[in-house]
XYZ file of C-alpha atoms in Angstrom:
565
model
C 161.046 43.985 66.023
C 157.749 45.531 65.312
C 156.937 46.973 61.731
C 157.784 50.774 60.697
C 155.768 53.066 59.211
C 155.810 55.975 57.242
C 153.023 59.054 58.057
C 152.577 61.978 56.345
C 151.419 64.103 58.562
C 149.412 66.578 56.498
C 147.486 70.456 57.352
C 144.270 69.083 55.959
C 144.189 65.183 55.527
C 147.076 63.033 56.409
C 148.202 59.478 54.986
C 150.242 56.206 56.339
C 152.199 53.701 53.955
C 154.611 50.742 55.243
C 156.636 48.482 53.270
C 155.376 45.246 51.881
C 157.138 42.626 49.587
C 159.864 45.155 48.693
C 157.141 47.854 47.644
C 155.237 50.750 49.418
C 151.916 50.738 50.150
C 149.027 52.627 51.519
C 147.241 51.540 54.713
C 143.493 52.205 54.475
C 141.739 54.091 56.869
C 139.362 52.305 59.122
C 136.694 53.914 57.367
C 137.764 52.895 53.791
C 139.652 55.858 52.941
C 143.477 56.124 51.313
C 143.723 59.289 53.448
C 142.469 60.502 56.499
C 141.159 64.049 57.417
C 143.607 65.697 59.753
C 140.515 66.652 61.709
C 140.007 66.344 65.321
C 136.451 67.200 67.330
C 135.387 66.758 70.840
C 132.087 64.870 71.283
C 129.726 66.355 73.753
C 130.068 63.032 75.821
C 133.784 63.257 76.039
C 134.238 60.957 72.957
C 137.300 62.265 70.900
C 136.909 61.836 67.051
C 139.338 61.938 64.049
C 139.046 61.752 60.503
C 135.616 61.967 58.398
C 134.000 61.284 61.666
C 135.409 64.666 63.236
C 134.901 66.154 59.783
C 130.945 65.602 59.859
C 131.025 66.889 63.394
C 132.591 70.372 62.007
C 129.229 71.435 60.371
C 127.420 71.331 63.333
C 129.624 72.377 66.455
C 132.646 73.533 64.549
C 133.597 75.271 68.425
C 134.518 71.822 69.038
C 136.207 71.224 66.071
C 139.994 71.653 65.330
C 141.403 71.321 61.474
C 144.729 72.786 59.800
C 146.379 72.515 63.342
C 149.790 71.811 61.222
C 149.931 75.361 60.355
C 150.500 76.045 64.325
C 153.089 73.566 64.794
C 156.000 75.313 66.989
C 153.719 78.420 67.786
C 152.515 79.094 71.387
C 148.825 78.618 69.948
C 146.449 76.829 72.283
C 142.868 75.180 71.269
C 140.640 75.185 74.736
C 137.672 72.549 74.530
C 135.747 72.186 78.071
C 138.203 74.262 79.766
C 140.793 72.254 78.753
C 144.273 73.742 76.694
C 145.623 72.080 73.788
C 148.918 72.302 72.098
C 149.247 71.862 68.371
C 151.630 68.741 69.395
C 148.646 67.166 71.382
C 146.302 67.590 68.731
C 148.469 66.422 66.053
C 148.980 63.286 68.543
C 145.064 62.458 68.383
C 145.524 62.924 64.931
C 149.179 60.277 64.507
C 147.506 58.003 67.346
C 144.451 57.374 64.355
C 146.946 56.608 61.727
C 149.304 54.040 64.427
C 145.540 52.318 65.132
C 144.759 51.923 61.728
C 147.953 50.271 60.409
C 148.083 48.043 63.649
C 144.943 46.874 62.272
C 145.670 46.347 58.964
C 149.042 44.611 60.198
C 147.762 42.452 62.918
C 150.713 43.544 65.061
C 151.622 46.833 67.412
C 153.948 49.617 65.903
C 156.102 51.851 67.505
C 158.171 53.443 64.812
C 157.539 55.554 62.077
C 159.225 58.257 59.762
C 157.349 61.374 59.547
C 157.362 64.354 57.058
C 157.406 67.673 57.225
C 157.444 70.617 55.137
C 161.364 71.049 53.792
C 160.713 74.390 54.825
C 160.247 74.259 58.561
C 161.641 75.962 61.151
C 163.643 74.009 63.853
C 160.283 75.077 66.401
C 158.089 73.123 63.858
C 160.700 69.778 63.676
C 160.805 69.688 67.727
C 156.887 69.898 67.911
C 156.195 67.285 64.866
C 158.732 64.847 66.641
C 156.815 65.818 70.420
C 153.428 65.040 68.491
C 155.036 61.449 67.196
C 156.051 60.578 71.038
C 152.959 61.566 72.554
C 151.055 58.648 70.345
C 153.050 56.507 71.229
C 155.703 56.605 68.330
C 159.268 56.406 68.212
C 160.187 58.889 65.249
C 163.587 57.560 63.829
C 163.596 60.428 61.157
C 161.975 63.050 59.732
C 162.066 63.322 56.457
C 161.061 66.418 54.104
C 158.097 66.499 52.363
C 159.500 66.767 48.342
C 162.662 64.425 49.200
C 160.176 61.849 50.149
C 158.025 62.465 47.487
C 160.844 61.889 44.878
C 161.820 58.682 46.507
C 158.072 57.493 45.730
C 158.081 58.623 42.023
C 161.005 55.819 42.091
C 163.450 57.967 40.241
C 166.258 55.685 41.646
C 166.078 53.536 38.819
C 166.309 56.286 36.177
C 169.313 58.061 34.356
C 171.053 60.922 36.513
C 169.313 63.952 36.647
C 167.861 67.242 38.173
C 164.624 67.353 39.681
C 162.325 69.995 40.956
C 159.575 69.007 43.234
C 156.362 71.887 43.689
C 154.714 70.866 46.669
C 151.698 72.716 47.052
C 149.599 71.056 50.185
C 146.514 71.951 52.101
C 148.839 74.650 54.419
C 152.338 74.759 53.466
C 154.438 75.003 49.944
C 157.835 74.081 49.088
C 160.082 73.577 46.443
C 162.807 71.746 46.537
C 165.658 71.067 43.982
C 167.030 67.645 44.144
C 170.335 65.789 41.621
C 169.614 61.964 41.994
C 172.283 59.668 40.201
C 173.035 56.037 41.224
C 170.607 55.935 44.348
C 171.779 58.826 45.671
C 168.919 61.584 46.414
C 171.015 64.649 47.245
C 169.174 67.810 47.962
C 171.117 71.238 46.046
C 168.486 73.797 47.764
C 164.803 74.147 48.669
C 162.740 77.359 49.929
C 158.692 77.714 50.933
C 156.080 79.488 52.561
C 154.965 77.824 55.507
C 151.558 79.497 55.239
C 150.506 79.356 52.405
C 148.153 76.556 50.749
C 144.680 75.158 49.815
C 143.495 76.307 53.077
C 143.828 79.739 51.336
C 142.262 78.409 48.263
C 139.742 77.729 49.997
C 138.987 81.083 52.158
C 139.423 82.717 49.032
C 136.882 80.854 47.226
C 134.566 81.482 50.820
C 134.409 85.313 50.660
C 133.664 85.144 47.081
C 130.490 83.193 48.448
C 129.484 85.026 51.543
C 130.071 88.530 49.533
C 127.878 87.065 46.647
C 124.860 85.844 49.267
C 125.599 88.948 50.908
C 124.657 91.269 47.568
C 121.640 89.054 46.503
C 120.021 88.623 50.221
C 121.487 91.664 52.109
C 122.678 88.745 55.030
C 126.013 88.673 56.540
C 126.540 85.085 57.321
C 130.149 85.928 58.691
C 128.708 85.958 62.272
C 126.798 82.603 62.696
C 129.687 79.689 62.998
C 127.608 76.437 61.509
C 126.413 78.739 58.142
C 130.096 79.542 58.534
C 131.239 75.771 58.344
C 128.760 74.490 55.381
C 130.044 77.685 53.420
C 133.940 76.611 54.353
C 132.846 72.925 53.425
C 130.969 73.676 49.800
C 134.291 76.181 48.911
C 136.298 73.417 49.298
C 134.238 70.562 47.136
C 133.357 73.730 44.587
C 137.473 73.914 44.255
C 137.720 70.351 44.047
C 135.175 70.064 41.213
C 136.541 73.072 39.198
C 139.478 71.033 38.552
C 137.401 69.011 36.446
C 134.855 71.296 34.888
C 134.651 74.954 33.764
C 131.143 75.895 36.278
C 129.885 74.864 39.189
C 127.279 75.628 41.710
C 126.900 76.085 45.483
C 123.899 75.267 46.590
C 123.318 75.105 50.261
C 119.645 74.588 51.451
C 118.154 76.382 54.602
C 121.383 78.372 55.067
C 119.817 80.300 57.638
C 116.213 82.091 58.868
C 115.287 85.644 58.141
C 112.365 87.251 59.813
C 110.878 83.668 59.973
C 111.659 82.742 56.329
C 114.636 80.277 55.403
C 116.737 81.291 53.397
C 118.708 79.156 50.351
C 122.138 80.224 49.078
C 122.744 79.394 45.405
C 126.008 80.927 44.126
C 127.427 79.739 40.177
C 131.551 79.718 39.817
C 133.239 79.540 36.875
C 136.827 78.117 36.597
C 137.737 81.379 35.488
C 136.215 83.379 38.082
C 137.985 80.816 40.960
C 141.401 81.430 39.159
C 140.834 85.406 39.437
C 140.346 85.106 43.071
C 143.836 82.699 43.440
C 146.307 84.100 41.030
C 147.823 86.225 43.507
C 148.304 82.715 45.995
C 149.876 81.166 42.917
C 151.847 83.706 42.017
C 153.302 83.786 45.861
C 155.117 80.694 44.902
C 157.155 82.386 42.163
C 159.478 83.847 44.683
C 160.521 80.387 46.419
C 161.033 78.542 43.030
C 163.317 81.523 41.704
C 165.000 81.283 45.128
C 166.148 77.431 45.146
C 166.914 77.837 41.373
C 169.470 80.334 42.211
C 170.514 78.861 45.724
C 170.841 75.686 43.342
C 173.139 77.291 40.984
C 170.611 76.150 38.286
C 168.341 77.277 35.543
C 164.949 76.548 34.211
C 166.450 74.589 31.324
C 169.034 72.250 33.455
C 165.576 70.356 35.218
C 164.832 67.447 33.857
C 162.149 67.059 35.182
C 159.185 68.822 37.613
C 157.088 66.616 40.197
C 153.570 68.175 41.531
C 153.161 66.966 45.309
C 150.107 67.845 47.281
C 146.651 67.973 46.347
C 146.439 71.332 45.498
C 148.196 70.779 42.675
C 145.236 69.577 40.973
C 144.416 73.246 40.235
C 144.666 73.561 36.439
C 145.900 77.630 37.065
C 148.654 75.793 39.398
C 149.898 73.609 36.372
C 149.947 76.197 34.225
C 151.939 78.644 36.328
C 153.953 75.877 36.191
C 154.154 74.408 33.049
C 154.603 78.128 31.239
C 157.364 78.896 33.769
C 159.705 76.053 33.450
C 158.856 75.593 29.754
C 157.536 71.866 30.088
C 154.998 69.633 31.449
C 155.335 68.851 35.240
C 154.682 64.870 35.481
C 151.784 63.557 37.174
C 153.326 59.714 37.508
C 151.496 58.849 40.810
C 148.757 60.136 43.369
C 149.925 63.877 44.741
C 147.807 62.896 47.891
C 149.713 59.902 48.442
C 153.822 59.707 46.931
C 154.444 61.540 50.424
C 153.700 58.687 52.415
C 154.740 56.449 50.398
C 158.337 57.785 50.306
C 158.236 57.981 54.200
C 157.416 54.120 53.894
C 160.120 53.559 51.590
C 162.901 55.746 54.560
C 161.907 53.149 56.612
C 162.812 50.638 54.489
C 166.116 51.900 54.183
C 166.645 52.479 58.477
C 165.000 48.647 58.794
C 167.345 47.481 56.307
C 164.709 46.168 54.240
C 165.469 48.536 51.152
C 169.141 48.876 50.241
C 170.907 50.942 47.122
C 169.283 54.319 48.563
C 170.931 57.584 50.182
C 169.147 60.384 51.450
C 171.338 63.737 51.763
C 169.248 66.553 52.900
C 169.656 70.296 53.716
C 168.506 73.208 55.723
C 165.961 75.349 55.176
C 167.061 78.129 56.708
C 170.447 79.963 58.351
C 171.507 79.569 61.534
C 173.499 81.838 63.735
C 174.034 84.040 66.862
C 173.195 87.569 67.480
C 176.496 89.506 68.057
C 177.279 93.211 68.988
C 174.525 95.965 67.459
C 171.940 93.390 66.737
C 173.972 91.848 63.966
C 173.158 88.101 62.973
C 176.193 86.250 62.497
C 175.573 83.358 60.236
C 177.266 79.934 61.143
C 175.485 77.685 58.919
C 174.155 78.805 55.711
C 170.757 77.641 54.104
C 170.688 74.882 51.932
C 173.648 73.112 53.416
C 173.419 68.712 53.694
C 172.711 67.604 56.733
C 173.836 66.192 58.982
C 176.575 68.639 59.604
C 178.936 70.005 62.806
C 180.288 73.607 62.372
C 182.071 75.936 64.392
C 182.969 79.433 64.218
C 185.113 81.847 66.864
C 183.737 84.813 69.008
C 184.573 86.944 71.324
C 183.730 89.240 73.835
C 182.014 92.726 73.592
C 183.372 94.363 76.697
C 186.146 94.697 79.060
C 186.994 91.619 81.792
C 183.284 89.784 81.282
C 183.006 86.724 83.156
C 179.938 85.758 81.292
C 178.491 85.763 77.470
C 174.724 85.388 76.616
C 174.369 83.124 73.029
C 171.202 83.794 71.517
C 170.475 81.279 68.887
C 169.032 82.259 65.672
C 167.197 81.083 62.285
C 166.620 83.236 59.579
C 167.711 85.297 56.443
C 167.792 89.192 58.151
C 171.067 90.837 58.248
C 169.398 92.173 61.792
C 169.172 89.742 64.725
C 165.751 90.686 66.287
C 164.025 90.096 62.192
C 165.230 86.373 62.953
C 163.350 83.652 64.630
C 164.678 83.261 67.909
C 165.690 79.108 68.607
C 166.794 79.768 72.561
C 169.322 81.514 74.384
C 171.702 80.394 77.246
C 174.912 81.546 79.143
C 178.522 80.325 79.297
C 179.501 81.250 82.559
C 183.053 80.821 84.172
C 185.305 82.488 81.484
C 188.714 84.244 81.835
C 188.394 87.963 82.764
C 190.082 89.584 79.852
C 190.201 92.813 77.590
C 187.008 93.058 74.905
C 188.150 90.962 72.265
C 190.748 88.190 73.476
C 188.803 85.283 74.932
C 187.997 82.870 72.087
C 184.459 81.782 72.992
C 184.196 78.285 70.301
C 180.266 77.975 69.502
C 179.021 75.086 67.543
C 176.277 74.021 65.247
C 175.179 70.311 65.128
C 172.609 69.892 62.588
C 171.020 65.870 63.018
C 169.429 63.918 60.243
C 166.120 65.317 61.520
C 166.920 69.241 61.257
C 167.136 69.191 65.076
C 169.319 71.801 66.136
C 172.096 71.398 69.142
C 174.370 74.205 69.866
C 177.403 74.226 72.267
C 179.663 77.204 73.263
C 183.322 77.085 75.168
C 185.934 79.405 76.230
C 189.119 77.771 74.794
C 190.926 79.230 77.627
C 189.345 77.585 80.659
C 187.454 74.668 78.923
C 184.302 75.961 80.287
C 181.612 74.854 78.121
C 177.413 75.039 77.868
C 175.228 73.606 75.343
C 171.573 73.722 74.659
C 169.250 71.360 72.472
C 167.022 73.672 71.051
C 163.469 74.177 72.409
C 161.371 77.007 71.211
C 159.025 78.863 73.536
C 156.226 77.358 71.838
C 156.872 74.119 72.180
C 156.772 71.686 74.895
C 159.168 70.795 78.297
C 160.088 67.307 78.958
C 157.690 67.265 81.521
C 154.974 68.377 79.656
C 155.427 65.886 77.010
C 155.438 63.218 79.630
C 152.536 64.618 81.125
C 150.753 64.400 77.764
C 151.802 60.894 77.302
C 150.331 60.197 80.250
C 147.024 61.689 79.377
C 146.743 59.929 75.829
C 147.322 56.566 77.426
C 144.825 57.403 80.264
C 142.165 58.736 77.262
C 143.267 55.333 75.448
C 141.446 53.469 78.592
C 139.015 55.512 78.913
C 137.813 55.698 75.487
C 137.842 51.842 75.672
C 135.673 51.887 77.912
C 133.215 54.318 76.519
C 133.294 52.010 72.848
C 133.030 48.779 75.069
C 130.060 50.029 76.721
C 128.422 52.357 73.251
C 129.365 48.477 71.978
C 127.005 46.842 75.196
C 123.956 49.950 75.050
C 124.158 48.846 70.749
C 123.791 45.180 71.764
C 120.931 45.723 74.091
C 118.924 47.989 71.994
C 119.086 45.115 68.969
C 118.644 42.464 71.513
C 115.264 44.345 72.420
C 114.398 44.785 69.091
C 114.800 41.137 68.290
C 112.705 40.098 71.307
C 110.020 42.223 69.845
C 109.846 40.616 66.318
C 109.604 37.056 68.214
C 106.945 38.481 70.425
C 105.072 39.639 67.044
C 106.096 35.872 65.129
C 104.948 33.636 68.270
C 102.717 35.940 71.157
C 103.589 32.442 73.396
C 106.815 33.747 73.794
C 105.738 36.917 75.134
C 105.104 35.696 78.986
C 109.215 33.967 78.598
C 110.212 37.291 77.331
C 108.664 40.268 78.833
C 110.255 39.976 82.012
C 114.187 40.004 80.757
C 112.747 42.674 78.302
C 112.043 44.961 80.896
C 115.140 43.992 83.106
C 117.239 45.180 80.175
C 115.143 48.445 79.425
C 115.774 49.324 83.201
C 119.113 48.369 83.172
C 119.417 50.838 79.954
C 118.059 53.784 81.605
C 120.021 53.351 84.407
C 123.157 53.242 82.955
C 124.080 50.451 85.279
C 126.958 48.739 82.916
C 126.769 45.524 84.700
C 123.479 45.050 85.428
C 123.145 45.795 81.543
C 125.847 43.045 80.991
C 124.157 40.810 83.070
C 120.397 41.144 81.386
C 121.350 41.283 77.930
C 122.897 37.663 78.881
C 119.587 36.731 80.508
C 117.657 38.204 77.501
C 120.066 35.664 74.509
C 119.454 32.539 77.079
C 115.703 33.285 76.555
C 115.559 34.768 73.322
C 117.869 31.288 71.980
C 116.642 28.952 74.318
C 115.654 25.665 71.978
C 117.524 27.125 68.982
């Protein structure tokens, strides 16, 4: 049985943890990181990159460059690189087939399954297309797991007194807050609520305009309309927020920002902590509304938390742990990394499906209400929000009109009295039922809710035993045969881009090889004669692009070059 991982998948960097020795741990990056970038760019020679590498790419072709693609998870959005469409699944694939590289690397061994989070407030859509992202890499999700239940698993509370927790999870593109009552192992979930778009990517573009308006008013330039001044500016907003969590001013300073009549031009704008928390109280005062929601849906009040948890990097803003602090009337604790405690409770999920960690019980809810649409676009609630999962529940219909051999069930998710201000989850049609007056068939439809927050619904006509059921698949998200079509074309790009490291690996070897036979040539010219000949061989081979020719003469070139060593 291969080892099992835990991935946060996160809007703006993303993290993997497994179990070792009874404890969690993070899995570098391959290049030396504790996170990753949830970046993805398209080199010009068909090379796909991910992480800081895609990052560094953004500044200078940021057309070819895809970040916060977790904030169009279940959406019908599309990214189209040479022609090519992209789902938000498929890029969040490139993304989970990084992280499944890097811990087979660290572990010396293949994986194949993982526990992934998500946001505790995401829509059925979102679930379906996290899970579709986890199969096109090559992973077999065995759960997802919400984002603040893992994160209280990593802050170990298990081993504490029973209590009431709050966790205010404040990412790079989503918040939630969840309210959790953990007492002998037992992690149960009382209520959580969110914003699904909001995060430090708006940080962030706050922080931007503030720049462009400011280089705008001392320079008269507009750099809204040129992409790569667009990018550094994006890039220095975010460090500038990142270093006003640790002092009161900073500057951006961005040389050669762009050319004016011939003369470059340098943008040099101050920020003061105060100044960056004018232009993002009204994002931190968005999350008032979701934590007075769970309290209530909780049945609780500020003083029955014990205790408040800050998840996410975001939550590094001093204005956010303020808000914070003065609204719950104590200090949130900061007892491990926010960047981090979300992988590392995925990790520790797996330990408990391997049967590696024992003594621990999840019990989740839903987000969100689910339901049908009934007569005068009324949404008739079957499952209520914030109820554990996994659950089954059924509720009676009937029909609408006179003798109908037919009924349409339109699944919905949502909080609107009205059906059509709900998301829609799918519709489909029982067919085959017992012509009868409006109101006497009894049409059973049912609600299975999994572990995951998958949705299945069924619907039969007690009478005849005619039945239909549906696994929920938003229109956003992908068919079975265009997730096996994308499978396909990851492990098809897996070869390929072997091929293009083995031979960037080959064209690096040659280039050093000639180097080397250049210093000997300089240290001995009676070499020279021996050498220039498989010199030359090699430089041809190089320009030609000939792979095994090149092959060939760079082993000519070592028998020469090593030849008496």
């Amino acid at each position: 049985m291969s080892r099992m991982i835990g991935i946060d998948l996160g809007t703006t960097n993303s993290c993997v943890a497994v179990m070792e020795g009874g404890e969690a741990v993070v899995i570098p990056s391959a290049d030396g990181g504790r996170t990753t970038p949830s970046v993805v760019a398209f080199a010009a020679n068909g090379e796909r990159l991910v992480g800081q590498n895609a990052k560094r790419q953004a500044a200078v072709s940021p057309e070819r460059t895809v970040t916060s693609i977790k904030r169009e998870m279940g959406t019908d959005f599309r990214v189209r690189i040479d022609g090519k469409a992209y789902t938000p699944p498929e890029i969040s694939a490139m993304i989970l087939s990084k992280l499944k590289h890097d811990a087979e690397d660290y572990l010396g061994e293949p994986v194949t399954d993982a526990v992934i989070t998500v946001p505790a407030y995401f829509t059925d859509a979102q679930r379906q297309a996290t899970k579709d992202a986890g199969q096109i890499a090559g992973l077999n999700v065995l759960r997802l797991v919400n984002e603040p239940t893992a994160a209280a698993l990593a802050y170990g509370l298990d081993r504490e007194a029973p209590q009431r927790i709050m966790v205010y999870d404040l990412g790079g593109g989503t918040f939630d807050v969840s309210i959790l009552s953990l007492s002998g192992g037992v992690f149960e979930v009382l209520a959580t609520a969110g914003d699904n778009r909001l995060g430090g990517d708006d940080f962030d573009a706050a922080l931007t305009e503030y720049i462009l308006d400011e280089f705008r008013k001392a320079e008269r330039i507009d750099l809204r309309r040129d992409a790569a001044a667009m990018q550094r500016v994006r890039e220095a907003a975010e460090k500038a927020k990142i270093e006003l969590s640790g002092l009161v001013q900073t500057t951006v300073e961005l040389p050669f920002i762009c050319v004016q009549h011939g003369e470059p031009k340098n943008l040099s704008v101050p920020i003061t902590r105060a100044v960056f928390d004018r232009l993002t109280a009204h994002l931190i005062e968005r999350t008032r509304k979701p934590v007075e929601q769970a309290l209530r849906d909780a049945g609780c009040w500020v003083g029955e938390i014990d205790r408040v948890l800050l998840v996410g990097g975001s939550t590094r803003i001093p204005a956010v742990q303020r808000f914070i602090a003065d609204f719950m009337g104590k200090e949130p604790s900061r007892g491990i990394n926010p960047d981090e405690c979300v992988a590392l409770g995925a990790a520790l999920q797996s330990g408990v499906l391997s049967g590696t960690l024992t003594g621990l019980l999840l019990l989740d809810v839903t987000p969100l209400s689910l339901g049908i649409e009934t007569v005068g676009d009324q949404f008739s609630r079957v499952i209520d929000r914030n109820t554990s999962i996994p659950i089954t529940k059924s509720r009676i219909f009937s029909t609408a009109s006179n003798f109908q051999s037919s009924v349409d069930v339109h699944v919905l998710q949502g909080e609107a009295e009205r059906a059509s201000r709900n998301k829609t989850l799918g519709k489909f049609r029982l067919s085959g039922i017992r012509r009868a007056p409006a109101g006497v068939p009894q049409i059973e439809v049912t609600f299975d809710i999994d572990s995951n927050g998958i949705v299945h619904v069924s619907a039969r006509d007690l009478d005849t035993g005619r039945a239909q059921d549906i696994t929920i698949t938003a229109s956003g998200n992908l068919s079975r045969e265009e997730i096996d079509r994308a499978v396909e074309d990851a492990r098809r790009y897996e070869a390929e881009s072997a091929g293009i490291r083995a031979e960037s690996e080959l064209r690096m070897r040659a280039e050093n090889l000639v180097k080397e036979a250049s210093t000997a040539i300089r240290a001995d010219r009676k070499r020279a004669a021996a050498l220039d000949e498989p010199v030359k061989r090699v430089k041809r081979a190089l320009k030609a692009r000939d792979t095994e020719e090149l092959r060939a003469a760079c082993g000519a070139l070592e028998s020469v070059l090593h030849a008496g060593c």
